[in-house]
PDB file of C-alpha atoms in Angstrom:
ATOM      1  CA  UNK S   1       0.000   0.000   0.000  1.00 32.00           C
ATOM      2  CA  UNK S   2       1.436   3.181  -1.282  1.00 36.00           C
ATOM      3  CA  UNK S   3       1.987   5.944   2.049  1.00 38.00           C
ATOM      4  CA  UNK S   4       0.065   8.745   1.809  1.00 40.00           C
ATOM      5  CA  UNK S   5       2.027  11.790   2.329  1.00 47.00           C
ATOM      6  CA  UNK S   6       5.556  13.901   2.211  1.00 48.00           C
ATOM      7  CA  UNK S   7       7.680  10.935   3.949  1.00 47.00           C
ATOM      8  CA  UNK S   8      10.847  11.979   6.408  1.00 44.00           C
ATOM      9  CA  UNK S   9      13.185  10.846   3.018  1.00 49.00           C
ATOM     10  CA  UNK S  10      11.646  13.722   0.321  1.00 61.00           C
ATOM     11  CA  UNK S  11       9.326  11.745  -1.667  1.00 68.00           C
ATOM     12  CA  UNK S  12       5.595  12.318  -2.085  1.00 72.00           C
ATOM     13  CA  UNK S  13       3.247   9.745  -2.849  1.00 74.00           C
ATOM     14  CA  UNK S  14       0.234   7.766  -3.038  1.00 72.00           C
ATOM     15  CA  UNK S  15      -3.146   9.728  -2.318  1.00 75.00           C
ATOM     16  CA  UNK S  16      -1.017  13.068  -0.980  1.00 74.00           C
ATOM     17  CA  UNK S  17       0.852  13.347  -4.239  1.00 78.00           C
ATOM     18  CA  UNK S  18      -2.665  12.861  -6.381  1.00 79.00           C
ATOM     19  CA  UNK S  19      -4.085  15.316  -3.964  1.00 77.00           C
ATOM     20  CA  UNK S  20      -1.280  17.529  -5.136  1.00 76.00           C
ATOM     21  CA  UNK S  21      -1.481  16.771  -8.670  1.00 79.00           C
ATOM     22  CA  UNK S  22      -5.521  18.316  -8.444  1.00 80.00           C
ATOM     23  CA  UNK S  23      -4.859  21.110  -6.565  1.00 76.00           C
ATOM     24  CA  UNK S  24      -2.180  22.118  -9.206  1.00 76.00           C
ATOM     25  CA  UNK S  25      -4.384  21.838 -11.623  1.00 79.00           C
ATOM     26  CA  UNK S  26      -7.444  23.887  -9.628  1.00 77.00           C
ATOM     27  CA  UNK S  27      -4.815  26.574  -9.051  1.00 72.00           C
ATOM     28  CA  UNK S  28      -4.111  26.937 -12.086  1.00 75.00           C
ATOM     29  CA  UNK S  29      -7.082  27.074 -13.847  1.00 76.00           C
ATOM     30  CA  UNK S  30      -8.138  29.644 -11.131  1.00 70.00           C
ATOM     31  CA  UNK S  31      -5.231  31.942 -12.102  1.00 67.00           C
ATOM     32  CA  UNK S  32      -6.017  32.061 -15.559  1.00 75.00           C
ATOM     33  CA  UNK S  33      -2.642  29.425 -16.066  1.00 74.00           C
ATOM     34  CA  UNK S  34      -2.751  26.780 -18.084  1.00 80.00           C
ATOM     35  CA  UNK S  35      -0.358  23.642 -17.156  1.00 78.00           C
ATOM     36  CA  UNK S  36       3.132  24.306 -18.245  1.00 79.00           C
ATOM     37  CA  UNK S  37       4.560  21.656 -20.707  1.00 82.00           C
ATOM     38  CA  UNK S  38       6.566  20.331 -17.854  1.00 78.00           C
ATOM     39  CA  UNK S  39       3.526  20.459 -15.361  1.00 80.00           C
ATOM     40  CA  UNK S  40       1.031  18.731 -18.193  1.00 84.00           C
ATOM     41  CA  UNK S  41       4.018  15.484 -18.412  1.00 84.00           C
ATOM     42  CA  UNK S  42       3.972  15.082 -14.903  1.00 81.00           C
ATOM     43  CA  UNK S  43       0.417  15.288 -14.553  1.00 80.00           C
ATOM     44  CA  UNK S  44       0.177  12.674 -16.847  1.00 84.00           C
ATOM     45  CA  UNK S  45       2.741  10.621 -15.851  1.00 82.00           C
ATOM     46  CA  UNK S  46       1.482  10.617 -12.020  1.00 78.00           C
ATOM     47  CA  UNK S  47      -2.012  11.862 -12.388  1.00 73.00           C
ATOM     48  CA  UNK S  48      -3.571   8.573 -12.229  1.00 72.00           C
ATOM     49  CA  UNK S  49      -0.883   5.924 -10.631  1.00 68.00           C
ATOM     50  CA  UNK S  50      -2.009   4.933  -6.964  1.00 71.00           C
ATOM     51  CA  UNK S  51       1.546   4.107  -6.569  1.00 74.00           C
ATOM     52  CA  UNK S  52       3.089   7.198  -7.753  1.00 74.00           C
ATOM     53  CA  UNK S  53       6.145   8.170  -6.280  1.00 78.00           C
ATOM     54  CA  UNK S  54       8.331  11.818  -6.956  1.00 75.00           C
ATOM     55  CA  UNK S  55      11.069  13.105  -4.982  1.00 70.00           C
ATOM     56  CA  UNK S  56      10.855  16.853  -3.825  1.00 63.00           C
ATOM     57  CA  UNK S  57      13.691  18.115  -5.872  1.00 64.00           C
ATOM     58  CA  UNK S  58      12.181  16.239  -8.968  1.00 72.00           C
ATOM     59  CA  UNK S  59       8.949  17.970  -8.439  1.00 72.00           C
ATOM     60  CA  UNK S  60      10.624  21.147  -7.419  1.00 65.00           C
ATOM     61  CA  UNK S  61      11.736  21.731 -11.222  1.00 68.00           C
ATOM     62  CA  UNK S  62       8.331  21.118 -12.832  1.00 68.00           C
ATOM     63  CA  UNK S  63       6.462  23.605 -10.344  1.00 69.00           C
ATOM     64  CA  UNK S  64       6.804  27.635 -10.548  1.00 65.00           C
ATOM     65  CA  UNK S  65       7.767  29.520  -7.570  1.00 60.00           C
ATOM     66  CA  UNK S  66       3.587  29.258  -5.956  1.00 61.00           C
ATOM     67  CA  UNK S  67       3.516  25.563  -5.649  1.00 65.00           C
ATOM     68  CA  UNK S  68       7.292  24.979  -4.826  1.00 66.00           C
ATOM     69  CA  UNK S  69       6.739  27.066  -1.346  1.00 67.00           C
ATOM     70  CA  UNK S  70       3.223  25.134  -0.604  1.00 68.00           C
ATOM     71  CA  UNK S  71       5.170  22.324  -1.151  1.00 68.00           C
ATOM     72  CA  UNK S  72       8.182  23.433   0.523  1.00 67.00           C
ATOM     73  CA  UNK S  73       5.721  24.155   3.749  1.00 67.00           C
ATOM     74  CA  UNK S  74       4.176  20.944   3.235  1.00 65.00           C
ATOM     75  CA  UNK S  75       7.316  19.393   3.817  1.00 62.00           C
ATOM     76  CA  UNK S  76       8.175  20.958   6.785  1.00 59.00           C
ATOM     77  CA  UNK S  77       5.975  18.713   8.420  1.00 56.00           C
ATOM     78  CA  UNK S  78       3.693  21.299  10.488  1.00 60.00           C
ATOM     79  CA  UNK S  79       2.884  18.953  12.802  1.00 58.00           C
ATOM     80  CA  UNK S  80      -0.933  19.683  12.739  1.00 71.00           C
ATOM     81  CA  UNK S  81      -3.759  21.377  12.411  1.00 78.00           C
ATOM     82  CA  UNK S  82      -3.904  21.829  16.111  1.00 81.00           C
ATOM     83  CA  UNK S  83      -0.625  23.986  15.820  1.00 80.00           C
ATOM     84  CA  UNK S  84      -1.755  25.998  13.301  1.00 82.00           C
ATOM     85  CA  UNK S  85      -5.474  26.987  14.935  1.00 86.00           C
ATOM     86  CA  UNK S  86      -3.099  28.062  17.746  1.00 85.00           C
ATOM     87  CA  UNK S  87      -0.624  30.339  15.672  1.00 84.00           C
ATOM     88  CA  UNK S  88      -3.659  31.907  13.614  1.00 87.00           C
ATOM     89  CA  UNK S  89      -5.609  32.829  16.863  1.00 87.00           C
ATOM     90  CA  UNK S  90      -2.479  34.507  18.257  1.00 86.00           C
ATOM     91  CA  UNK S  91      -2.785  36.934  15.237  1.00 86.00           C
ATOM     92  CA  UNK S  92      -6.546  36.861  14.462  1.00 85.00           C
ATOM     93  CA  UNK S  93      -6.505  38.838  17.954  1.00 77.00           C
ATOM     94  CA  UNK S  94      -9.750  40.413  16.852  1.00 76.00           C
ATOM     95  CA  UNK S  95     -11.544  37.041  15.436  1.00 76.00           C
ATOM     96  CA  UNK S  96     -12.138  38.840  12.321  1.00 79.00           C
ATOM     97  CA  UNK S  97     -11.213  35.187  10.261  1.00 81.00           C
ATOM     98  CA  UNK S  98      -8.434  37.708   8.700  1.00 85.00           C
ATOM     99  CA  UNK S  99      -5.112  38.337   9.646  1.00 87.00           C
ATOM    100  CA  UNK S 100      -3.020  41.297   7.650  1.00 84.00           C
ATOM    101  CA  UNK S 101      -0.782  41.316   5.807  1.00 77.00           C
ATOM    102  CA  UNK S 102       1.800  43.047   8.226  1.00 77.00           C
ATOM    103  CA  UNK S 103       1.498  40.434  10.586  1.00 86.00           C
ATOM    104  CA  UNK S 104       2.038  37.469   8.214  1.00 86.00           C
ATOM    105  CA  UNK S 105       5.763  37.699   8.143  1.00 86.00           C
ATOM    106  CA  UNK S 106       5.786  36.945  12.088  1.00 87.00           C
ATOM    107  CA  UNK S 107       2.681  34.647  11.323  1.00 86.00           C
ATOM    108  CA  UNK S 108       5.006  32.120   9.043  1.00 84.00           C
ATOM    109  CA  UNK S 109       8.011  32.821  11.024  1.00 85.00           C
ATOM    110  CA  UNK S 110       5.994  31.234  14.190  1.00 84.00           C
ATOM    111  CA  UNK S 111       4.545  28.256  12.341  1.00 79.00           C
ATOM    112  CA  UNK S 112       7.910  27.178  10.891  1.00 78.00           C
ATOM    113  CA  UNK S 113       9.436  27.733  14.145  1.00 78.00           C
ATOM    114  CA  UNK S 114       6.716  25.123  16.217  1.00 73.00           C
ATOM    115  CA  UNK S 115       8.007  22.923  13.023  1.00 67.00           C
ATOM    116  CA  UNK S 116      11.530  23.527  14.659  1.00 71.00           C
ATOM    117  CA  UNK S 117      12.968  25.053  11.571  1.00 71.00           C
ATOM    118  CA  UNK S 118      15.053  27.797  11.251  1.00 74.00           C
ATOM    119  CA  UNK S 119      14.811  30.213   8.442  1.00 74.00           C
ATOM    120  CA  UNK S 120      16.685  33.506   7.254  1.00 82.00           C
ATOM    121  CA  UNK S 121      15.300  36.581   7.572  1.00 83.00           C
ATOM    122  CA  UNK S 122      15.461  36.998   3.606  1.00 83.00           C
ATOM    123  CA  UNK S 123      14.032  33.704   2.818  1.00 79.00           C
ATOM    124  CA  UNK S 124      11.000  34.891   5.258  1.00 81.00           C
ATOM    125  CA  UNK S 125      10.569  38.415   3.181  1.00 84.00           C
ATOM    126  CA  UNK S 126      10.837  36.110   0.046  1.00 80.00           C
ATOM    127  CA  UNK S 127       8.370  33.593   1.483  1.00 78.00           C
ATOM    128  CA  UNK S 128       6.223  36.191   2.616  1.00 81.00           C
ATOM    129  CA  UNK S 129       5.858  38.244  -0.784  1.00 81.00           C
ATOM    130  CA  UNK S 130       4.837  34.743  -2.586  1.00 76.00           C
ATOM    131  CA  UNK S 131       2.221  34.192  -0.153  1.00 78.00           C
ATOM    132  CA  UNK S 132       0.721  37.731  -0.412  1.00 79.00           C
ATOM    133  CA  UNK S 133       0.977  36.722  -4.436  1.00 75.00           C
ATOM    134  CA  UNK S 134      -0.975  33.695  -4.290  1.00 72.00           C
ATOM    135  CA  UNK S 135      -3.275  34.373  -1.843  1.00 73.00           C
ATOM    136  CA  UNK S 136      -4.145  38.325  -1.450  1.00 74.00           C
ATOM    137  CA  UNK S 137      -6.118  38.243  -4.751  1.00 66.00           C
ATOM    138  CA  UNK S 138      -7.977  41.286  -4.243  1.00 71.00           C
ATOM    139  CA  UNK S 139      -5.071  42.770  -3.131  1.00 77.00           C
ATOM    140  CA  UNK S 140      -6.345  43.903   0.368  1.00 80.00           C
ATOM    141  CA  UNK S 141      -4.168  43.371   2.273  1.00 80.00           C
ATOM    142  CA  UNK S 142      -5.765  40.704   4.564  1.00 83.00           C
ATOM    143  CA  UNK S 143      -5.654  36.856   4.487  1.00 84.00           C
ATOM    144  CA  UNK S 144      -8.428  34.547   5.090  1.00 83.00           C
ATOM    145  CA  UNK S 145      -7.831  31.779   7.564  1.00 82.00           C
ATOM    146  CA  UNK S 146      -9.117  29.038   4.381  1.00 78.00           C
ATOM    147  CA  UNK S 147      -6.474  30.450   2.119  1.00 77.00           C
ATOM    148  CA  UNK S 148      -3.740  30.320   4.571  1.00 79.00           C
ATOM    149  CA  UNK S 149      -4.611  26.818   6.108  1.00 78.00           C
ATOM    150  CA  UNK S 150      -3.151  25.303   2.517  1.00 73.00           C
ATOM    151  CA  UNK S 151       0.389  25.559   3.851  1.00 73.00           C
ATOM    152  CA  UNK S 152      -1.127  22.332   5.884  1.00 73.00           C
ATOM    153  CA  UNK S 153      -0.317  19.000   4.167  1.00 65.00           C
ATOM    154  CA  UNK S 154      -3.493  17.823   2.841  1.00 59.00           C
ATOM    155  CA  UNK S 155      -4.845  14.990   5.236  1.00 61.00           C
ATOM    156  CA  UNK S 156      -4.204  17.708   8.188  1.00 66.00           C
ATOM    157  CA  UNK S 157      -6.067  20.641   6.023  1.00 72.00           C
ATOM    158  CA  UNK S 158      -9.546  19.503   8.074  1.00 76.00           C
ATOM    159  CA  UNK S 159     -11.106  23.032   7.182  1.00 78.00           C
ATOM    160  CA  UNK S 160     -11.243  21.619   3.627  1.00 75.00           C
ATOM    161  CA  UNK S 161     -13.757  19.283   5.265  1.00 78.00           C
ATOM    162  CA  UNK S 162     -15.799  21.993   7.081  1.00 83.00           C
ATOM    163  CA  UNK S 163     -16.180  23.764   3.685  1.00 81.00           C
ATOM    164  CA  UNK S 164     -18.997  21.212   2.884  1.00 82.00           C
ATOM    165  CA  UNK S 165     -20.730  21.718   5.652  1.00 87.00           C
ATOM    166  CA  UNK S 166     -20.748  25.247   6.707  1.00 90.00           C
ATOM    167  CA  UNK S 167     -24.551  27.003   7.822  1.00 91.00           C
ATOM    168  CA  UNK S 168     -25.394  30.336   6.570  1.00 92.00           C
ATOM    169  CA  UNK S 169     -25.434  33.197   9.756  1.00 92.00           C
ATOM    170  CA  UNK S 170     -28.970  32.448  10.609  1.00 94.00           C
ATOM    171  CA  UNK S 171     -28.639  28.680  10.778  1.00 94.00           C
ATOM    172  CA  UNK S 172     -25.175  28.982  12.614  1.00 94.00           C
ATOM    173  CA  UNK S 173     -26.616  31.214  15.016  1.00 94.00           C
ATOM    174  CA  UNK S 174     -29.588  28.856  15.815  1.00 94.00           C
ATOM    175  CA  UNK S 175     -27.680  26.056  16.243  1.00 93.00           C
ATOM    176  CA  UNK S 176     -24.758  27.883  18.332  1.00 94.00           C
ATOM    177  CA  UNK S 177     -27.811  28.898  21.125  1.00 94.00           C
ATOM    178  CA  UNK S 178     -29.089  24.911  20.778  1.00 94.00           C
ATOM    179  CA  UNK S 179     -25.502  23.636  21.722  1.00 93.00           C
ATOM    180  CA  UNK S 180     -24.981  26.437  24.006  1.00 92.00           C
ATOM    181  CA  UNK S 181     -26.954  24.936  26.443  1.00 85.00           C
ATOM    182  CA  UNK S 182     -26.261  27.256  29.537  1.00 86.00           C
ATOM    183  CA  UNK S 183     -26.594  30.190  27.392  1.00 88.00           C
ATOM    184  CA  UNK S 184     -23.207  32.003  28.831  1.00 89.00           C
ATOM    185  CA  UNK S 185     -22.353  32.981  25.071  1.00 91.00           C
ATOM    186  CA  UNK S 186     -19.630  30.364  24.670  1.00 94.00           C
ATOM    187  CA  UNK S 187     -19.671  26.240  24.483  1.00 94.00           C
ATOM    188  CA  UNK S 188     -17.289  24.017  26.339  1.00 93.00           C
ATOM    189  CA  UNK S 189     -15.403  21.014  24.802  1.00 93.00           C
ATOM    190  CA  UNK S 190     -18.493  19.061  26.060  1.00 92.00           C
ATOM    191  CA  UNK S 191     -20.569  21.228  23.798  1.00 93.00           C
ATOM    192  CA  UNK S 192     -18.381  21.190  20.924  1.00 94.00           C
ATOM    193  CA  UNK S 193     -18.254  17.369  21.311  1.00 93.00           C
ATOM    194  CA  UNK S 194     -22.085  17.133  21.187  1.00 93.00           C
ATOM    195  CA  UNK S 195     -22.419  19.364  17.963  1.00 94.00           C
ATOM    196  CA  UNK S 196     -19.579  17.486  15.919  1.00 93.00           C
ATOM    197  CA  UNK S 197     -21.001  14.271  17.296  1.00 93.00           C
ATOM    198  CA  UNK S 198     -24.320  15.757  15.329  1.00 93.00           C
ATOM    199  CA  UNK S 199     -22.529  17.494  12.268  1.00 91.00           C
ATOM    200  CA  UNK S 200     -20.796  14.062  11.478  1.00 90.00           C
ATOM    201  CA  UNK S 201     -24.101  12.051  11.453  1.00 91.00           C
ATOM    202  CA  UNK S 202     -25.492  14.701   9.314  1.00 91.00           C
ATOM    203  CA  UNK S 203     -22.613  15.112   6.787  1.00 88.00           C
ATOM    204  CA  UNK S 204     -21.007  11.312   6.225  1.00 87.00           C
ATOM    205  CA  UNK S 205     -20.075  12.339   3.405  1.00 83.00           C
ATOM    206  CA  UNK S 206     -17.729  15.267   4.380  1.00 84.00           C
ATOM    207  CA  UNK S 207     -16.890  14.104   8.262  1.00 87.00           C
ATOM    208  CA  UNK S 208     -15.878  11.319   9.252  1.00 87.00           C
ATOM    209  CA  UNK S 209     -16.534  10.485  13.028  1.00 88.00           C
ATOM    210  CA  UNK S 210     -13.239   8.645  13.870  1.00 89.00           C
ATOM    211  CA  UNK S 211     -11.604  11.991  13.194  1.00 87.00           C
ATOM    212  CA  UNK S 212     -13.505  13.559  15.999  1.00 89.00           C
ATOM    213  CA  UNK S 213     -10.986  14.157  18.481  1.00 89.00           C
ATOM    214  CA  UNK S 214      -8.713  15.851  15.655  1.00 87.00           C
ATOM    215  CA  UNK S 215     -11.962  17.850  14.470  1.00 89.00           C
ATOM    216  CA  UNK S 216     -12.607  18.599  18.376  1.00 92.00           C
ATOM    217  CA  UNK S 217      -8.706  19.538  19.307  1.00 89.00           C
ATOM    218  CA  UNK S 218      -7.839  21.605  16.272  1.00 88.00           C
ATOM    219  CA  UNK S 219     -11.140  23.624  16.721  1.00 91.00           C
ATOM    220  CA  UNK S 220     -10.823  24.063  20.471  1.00 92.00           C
ATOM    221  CA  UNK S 221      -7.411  25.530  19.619  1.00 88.00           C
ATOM    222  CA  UNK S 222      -9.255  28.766  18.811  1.00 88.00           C
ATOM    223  CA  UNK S 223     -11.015  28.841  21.958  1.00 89.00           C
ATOM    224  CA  UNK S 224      -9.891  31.277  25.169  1.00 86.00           C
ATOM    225  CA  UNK S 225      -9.098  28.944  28.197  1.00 89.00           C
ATOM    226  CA  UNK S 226     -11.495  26.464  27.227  1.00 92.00           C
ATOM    227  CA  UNK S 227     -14.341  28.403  25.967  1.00 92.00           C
ATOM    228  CA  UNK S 228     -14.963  29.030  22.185  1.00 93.00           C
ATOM    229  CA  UNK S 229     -16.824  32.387  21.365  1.00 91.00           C
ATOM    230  CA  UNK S 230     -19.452  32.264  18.859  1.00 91.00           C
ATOM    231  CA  UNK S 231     -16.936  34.373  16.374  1.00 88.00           C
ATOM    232  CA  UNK S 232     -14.477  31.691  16.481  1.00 89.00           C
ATOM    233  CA  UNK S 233     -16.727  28.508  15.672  1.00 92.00           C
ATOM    234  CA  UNK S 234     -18.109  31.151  13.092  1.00 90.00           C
ATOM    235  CA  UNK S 235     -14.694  30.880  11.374  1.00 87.00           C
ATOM    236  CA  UNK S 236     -15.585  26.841  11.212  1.00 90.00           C
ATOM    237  CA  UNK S 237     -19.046  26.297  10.632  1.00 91.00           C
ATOM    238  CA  UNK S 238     -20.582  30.140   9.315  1.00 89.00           C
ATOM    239  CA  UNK S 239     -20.356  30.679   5.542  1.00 83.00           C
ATOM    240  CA  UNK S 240     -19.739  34.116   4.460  1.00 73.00           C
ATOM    241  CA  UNK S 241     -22.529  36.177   3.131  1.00 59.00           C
ATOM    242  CA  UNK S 242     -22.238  37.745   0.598  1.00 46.00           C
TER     243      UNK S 242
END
């Protein structure tokens, strides 16, 4: 059985490497791009092989500068998604779901640092511009908590799951006051537990209950002592109106 992610030796494989291989292509077609010649050989040299196997470097040269730093993060092996809630809720000090750009140099700097990596200042400004590239597309200045959470390898990414299943204000808000059962404005890890326990009976298709705890640790990661605010599951579970 092929692995399924960036292993410790600089290979990527199996389902990681054809979640890869669609995102490139998504990316792409979002910017306007289409596949390089080199990009459109490996897509269809590993597009469809299970048991696909490419070593960073190898990869490195078919990819422009975008995907080589997602991939260079996703090989940095953020531990998990539980880190990153933390780091984003240091800077998302005022729950907005955005952080600026300002604070995203210190932002990146953190998360590589809880991945025990050490990084030059330049490297970070470099790292930093790329990021504002990809992901700033209207050029405001602010990044979304979504866009960001792609530096996570793929099988950790669990707000790709939550996209599927996200209320609009006025069903989020109903069901926040259900779970809130005391009514003191926040829920408890009790509460949480009893409202994923719900959302993953309601959405097999998107959540899978055996990821619970991970669902349950990585959102209580936003929480303040224990006790997540209505704006912070709204960063989960509330779709934006538009």
């Amino acid at each position: 059985m092929a692995g399924t992610g960036i292993s410790s030796n600089g290979y990527m494989d199996g389902k990681e490497l054809q979640n890869f291989i669609q995102e490139l292509q998504q990316a792409r077609k979002k910017a306007g791009l289409d596949l390089t010649p080199e990009m459109k050989a490996f897509v269809d040299q590993y597009g469809k092989a299970t048991d696909g196997k490419i070593g960073i470097v190898e990869l490195a040269q078919v990819l422009p500068t975008e995907e080589n730093f997602l991939l260079f993060f996703r090989c940095q092996q953020l531990k998990s998604s539980e880190d990153f809630m933390q780091t984003w809720r240091k800077y998302d000090s005022d729950h907005s779901g955005f952080i600026d750009s300002e604070e995203l140099k210190s932002f990146l700097k953190d998360l590589l640092q809880k991945a025990n990596k050490q990084i030059e200042d330049s490297k970070l400004t470099e790292y930093t511009e790329i990021m504002l590239r990809m992901f700033d597309a209207n050029n405001d200045g602010k990044l979304e908590l979504t866009e960001l959470a792609r530096l996570l390898p793929v099988q950790e990414n669990f707000l790709i799951k939550f996209q599927g299943v996200k209320m609009c204000a006025k069903e989020f808000n109903k069901a926040f006051e259900m779970y809130d059962q005391d009514g003191n404005g926040y829920i408890d890890e009790n509460e949480l537990d009893a409202l994923l326990k719900d959302l993953c009976e309601k959405n097999k298709k998107e959540l899978d209950i055996n990821n619970l705890a991970t669902y349950k640790k990585s959102i209580m990661a936003l929480s303040d002592g224990g006790k997540l605010y209505r704006a912070e599951l709204a960063l989960i579970l509330c779709a934006e109106e538009n």
